[in-house]
Short mmCIF file of C-alpha atoms and ligand atoms in Angstrom, two decimals:
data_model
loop_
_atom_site.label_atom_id
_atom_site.label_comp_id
_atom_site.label_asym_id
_atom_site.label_seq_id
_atom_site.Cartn_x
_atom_site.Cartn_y
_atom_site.Cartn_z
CA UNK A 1031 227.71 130.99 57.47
CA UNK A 1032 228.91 127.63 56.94
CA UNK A 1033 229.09 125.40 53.75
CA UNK A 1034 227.91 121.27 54.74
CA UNK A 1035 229.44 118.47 52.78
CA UNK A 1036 229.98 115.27 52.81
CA UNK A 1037 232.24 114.96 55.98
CA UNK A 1038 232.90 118.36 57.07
CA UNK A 1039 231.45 121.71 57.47
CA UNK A 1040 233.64 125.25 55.79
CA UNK A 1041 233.08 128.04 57.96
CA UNK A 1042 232.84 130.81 55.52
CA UNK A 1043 232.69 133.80 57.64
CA UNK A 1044 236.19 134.27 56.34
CA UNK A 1045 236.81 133.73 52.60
CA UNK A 1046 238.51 130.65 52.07
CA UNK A 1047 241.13 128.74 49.77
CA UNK A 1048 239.73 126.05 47.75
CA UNK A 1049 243.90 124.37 46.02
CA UNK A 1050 243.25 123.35 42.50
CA UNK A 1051 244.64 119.49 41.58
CA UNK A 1052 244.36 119.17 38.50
CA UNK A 1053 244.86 115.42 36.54
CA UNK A 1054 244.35 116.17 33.39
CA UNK A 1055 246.97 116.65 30.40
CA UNK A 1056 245.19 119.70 28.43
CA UNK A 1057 244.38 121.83 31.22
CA UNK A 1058 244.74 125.49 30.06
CA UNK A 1059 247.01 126.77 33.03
CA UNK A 1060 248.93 123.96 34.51
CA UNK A 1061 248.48 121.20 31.77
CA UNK A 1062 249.96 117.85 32.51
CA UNK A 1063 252.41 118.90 35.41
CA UNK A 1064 250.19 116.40 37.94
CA UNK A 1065 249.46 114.13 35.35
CA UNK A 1066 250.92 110.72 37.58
CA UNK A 1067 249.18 109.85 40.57
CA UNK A 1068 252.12 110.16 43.23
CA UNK A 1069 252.94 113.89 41.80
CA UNK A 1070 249.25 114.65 42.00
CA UNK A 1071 249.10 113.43 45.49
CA UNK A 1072 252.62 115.41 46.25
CA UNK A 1073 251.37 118.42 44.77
CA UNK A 1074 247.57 118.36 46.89
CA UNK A 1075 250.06 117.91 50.25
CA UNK A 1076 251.76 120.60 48.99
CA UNK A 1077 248.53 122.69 48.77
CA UNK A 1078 247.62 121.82 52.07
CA UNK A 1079 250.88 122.62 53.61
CA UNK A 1080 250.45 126.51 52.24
CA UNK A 1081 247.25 126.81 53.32
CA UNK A 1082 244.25 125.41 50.99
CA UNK A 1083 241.45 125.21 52.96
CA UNK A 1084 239.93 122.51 50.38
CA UNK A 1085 241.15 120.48 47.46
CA UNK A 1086 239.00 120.58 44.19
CA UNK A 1087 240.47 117.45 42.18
CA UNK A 1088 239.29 117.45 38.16
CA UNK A 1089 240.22 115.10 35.20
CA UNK A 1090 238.77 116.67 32.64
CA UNK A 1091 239.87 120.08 31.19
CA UNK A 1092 237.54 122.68 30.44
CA UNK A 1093 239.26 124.93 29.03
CA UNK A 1094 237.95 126.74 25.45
CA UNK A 1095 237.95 124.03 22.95
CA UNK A 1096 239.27 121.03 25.30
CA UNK A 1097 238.61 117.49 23.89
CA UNK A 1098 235.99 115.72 25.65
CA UNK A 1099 236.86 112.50 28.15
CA UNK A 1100 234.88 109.24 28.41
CA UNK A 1101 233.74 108.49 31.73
CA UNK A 1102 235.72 105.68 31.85
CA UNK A 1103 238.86 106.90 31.72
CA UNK A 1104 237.65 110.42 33.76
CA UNK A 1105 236.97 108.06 36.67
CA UNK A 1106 240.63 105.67 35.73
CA UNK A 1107 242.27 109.61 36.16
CA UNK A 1108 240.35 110.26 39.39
CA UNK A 1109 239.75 107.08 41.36
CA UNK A 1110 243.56 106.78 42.72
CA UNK A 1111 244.06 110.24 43.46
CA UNK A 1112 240.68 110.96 44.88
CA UNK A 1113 241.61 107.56 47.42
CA UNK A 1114 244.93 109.31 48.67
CA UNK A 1115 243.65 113.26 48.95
CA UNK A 1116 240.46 111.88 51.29
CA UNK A 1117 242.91 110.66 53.97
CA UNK A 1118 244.33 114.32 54.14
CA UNK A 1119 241.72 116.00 56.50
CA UNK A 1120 240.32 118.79 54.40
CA UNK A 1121 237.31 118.78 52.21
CA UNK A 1122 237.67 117.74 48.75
CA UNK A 1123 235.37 118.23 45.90
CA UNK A 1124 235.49 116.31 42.11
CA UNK A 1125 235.01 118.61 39.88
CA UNK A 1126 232.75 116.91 37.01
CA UNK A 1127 229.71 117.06 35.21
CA UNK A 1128 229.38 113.57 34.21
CA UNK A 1129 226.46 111.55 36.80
CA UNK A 1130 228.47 108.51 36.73
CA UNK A 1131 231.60 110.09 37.45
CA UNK A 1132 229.66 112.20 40.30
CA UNK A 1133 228.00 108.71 41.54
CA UNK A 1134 231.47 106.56 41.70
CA UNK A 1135 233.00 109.72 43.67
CA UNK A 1136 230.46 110.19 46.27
CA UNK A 1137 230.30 106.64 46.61
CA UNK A 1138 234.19 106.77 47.53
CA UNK A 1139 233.27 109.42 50.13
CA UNK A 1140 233.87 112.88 48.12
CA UNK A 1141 232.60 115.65 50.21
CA UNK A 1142 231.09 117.72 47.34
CA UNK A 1143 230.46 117.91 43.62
CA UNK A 1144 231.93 120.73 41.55
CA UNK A 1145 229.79 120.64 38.07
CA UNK A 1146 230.49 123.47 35.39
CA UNK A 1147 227.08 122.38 33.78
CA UNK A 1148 224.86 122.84 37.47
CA UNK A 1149 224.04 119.14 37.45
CA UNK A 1150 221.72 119.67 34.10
CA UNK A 1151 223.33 116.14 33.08
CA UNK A 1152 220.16 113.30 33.07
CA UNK A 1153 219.96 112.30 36.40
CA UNK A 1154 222.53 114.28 38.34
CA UNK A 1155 219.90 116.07 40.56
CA UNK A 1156 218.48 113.38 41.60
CA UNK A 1157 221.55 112.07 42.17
CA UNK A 1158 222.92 114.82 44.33
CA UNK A 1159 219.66 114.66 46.15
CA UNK A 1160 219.83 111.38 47.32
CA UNK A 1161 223.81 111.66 49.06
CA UNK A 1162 222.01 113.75 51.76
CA UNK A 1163 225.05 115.32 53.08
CA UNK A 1164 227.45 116.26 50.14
CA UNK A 1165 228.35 119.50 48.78
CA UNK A 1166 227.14 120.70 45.67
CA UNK A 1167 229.02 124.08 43.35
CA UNK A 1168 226.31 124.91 40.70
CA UNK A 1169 228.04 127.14 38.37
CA UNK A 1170 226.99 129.09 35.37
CA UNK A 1171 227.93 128.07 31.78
CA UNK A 1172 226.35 127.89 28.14
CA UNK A 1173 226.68 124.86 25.79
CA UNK A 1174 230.30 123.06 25.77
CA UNK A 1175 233.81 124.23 26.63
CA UNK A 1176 234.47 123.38 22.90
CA UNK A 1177 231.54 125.81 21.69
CA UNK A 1178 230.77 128.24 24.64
CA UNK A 1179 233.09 131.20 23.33
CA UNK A 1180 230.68 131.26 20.79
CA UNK A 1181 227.54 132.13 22.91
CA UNK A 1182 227.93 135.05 24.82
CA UNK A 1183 225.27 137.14 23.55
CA UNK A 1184 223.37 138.45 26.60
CA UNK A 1185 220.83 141.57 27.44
CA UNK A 1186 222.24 141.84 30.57
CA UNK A 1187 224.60 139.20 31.61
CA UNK A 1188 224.47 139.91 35.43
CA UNK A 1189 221.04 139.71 36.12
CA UNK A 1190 220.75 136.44 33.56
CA UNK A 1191 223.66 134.70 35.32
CA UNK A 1192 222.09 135.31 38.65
CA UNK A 1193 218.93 134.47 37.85
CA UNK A 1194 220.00 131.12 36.46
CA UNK A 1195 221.81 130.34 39.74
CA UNK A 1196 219.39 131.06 41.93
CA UNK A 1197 216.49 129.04 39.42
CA UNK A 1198 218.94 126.39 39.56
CA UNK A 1199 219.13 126.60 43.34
CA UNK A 1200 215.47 126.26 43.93
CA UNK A 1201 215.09 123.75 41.41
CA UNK A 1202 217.67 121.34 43.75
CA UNK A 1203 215.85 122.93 46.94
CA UNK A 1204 212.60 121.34 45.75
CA UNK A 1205 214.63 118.34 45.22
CA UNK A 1206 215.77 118.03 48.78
CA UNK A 1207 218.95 119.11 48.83
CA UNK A 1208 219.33 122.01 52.07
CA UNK A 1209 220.20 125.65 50.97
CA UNK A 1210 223.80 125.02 53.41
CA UNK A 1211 225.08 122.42 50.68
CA UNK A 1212 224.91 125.11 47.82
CA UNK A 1213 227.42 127.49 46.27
CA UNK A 1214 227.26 129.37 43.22
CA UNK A 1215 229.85 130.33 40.80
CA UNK A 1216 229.18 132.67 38.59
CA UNK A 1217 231.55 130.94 36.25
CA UNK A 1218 234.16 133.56 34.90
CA UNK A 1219 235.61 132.62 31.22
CA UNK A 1220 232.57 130.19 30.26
CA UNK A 1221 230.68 131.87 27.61
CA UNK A 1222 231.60 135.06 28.70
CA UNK A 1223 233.82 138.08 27.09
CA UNK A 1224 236.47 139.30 28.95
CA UNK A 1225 234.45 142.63 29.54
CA UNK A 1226 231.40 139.79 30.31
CA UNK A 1227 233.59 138.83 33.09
CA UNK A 1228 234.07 141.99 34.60
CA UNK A 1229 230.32 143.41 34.43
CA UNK A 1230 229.49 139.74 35.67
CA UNK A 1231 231.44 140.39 39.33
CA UNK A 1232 230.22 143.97 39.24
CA UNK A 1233 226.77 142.72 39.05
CA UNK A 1234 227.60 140.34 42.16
CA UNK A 1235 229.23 143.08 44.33
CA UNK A 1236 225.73 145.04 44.35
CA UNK A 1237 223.27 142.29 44.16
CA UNK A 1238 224.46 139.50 46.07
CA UNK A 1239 222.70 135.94 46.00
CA UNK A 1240 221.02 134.02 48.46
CA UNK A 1241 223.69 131.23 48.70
CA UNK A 1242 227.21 131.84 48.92
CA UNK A 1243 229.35 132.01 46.05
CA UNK A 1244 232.85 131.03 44.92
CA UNK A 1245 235.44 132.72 42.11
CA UNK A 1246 237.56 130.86 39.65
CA UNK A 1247 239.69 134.10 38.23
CA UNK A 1248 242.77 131.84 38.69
CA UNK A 1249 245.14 132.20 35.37
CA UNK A 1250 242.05 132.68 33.37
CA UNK A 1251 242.03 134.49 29.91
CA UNK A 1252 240.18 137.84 30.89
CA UNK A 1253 243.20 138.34 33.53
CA UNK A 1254 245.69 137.91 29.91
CA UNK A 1255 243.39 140.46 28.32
CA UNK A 1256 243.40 143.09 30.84
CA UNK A 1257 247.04 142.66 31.69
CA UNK A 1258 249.07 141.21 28.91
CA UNK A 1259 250.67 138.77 31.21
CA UNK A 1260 250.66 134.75 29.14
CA UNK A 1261 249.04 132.84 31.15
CA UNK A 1262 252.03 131.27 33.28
CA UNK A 1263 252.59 135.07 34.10
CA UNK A 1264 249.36 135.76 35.50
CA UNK A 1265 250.24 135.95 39.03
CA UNK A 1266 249.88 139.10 40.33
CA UNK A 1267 246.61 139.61 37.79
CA UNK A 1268 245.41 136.19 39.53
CA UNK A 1269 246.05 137.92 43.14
CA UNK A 1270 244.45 140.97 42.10
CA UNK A 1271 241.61 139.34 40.77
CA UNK A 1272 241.20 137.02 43.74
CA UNK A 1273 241.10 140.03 46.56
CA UNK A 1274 238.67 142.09 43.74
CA UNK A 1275 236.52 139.37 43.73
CA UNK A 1276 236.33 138.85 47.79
CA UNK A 1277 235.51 142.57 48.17
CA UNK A 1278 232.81 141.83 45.79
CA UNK A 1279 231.47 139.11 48.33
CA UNK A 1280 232.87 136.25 46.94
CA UNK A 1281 233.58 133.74 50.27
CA UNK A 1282 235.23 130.84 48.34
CA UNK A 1283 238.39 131.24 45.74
CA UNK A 1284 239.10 128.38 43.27
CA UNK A 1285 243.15 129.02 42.90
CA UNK A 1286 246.15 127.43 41.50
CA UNK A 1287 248.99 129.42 43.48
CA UNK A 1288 247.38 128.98 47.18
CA UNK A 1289 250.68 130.14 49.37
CA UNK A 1290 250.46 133.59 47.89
CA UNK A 1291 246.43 133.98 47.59
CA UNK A 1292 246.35 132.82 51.54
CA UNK A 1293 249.44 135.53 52.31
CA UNK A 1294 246.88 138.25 50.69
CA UNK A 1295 243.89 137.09 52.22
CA UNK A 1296 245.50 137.66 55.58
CA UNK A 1297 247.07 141.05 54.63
CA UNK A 1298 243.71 142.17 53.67
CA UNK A 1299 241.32 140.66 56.36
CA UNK A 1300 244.37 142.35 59.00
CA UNK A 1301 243.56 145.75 57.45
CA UNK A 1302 240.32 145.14 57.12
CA UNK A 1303 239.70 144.45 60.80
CA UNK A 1304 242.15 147.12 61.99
CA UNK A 1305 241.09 150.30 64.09
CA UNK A 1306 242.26 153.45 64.28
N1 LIG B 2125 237.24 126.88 36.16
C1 LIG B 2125 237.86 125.83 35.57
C2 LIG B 2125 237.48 124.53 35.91
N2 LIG B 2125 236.53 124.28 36.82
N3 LIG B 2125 234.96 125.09 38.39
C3 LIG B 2125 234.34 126.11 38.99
N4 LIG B 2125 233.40 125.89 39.92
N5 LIG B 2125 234.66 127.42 38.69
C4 LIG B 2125 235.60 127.73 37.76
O1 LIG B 2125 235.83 128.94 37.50
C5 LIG B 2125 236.28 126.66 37.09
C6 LIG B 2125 235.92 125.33 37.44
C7 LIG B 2125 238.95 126.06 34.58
O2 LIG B 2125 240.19 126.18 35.21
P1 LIG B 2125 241.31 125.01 35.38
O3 LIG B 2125 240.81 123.94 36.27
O4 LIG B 2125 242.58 125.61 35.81
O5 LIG B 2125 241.55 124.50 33.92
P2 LIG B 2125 241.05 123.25 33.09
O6 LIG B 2125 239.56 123.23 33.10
O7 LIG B 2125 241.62 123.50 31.73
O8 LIG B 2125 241.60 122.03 33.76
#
């Protein structure tokens, strides 16, 4: 099972390490601290060195309530940084959901596109369809990061997540973009209750979906509700969540803290594979 982008293909037959870099100054969990290009680029080598298999690079938050950022200065955040982490020899995807932010970082060689939204923007299908190599992450979300705590009434919010990933994987299918450039995220903390959340990866450990999928517990606020921890506490609840979610199937983990997630992913797969 491998994952094709841009430049290079991710085996996934072993869950992976995707390093979160993020540039922006209101993100909820590390806000600010790689705000200046040269710390940015410090902190993705840093990634690297503990083991990130990939680098997902973002400059705009989306946390609940985040202000909004023009494109122009999404892509002023970006540009620089994006330049220095594609010399570093690992996939790298820009997480946006703006088309001219996703066009301007394809065009500079970004090996996939990480969009909260699922590339429902005007013209970012399309878009994505004619790079004919580069990754895509379609993940689940309702309305805006300012609004979407608002809208989590669901029937059954398992079967409506999946379905809406895999619609919006056939709809890009038709489009001409090859079932080996999608992921799905089920998107954990975007319109979603904490006890959302949990039924949401329950859902995903007995149904799983045609495309491999990726999970971005990292910090996030269900892991405070469950635990108590603040969220620069939220370690071990992060570790926990990430292992939780690869038993569940998951074969890609969005992280902030990659030298411990890697040490647990190879404590687990050595157990995992041991025999008596
Ligand atoms: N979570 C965040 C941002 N982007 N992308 C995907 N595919 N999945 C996620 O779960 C996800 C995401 C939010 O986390 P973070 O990047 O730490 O914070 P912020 O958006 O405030 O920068």
């Amino acid at each position: 099972m491998h994952w094709h982008t841009t430049r290079f293909r991710l085996d996934l037959s072993r869950p992976r390490v995707m390093g979160i870099v993020n540039l922006t100054p209101d993100s909820f969990s590390d806000g600010g601290r790689h705000g200046d290009e040269a710390a940015a680029l410090r902190h993705a080598e840093t990634l690297l060195r503990e083991g990130a298999d990939m680098l997902d690079l973002g400059a705009e938050s989306s946390r609940p309530g985040a202000a909004r950022v023009g494109e122009v200065d999404e892509w002023a955040r970006l540009a620089p940084v994006l330049r220095g982490v594609l010399k570093l020899g690992v996939p790298v995807s820009v997480d946006t959901c703006k088309t001219g932010v996703m066009q301007r970082a394809l065009d500079l060689g970004a090996d996939a596109i990480n969009d909260i939204t699922a590339l429902r923007a005007p013209g970012a299908e399309s878009l994505l369809a004619s790079y004919p190599d580069a990754g895509v992450i379609l993940m689940h979300m309702r309305g805006e990061p300012a609004s979407m705590q608002q809208l989590t009434d669901y029937e059954d919010v398992g079967a409506e997540v999946l379905d809406f990933l895999e619609e919006r994987a056939t709809k890009l299918h038709a489009l001409g973009v090859a079932s080996h450039r999608i992921l799905l995220d089920p998107g954990f903390g975007f319109a979603k209750t904490a006890a959302q959340n949990l039924a949401l990866q329950a859902t995903l450990a007995m149904h799983s979906p045609r495309h491999p999928w990726l999970a971005g517990w990292s910090r996030k606020s269900t892991l405070g509700w469950i635990s108590g921890a603040p969220v620069t506490e939220r370690l071990p609840a992060s570790l926990a969540a990430a292992l939780a979610a690869v038993r569940a199937g998951a074969r890609l983990l969005r992280v902030h803290d990659v030298s411990a997630t890697v040490q647990v992913l190879s404590v687990w797969r050595a157990m995992e594979n041991a025999r008596p």
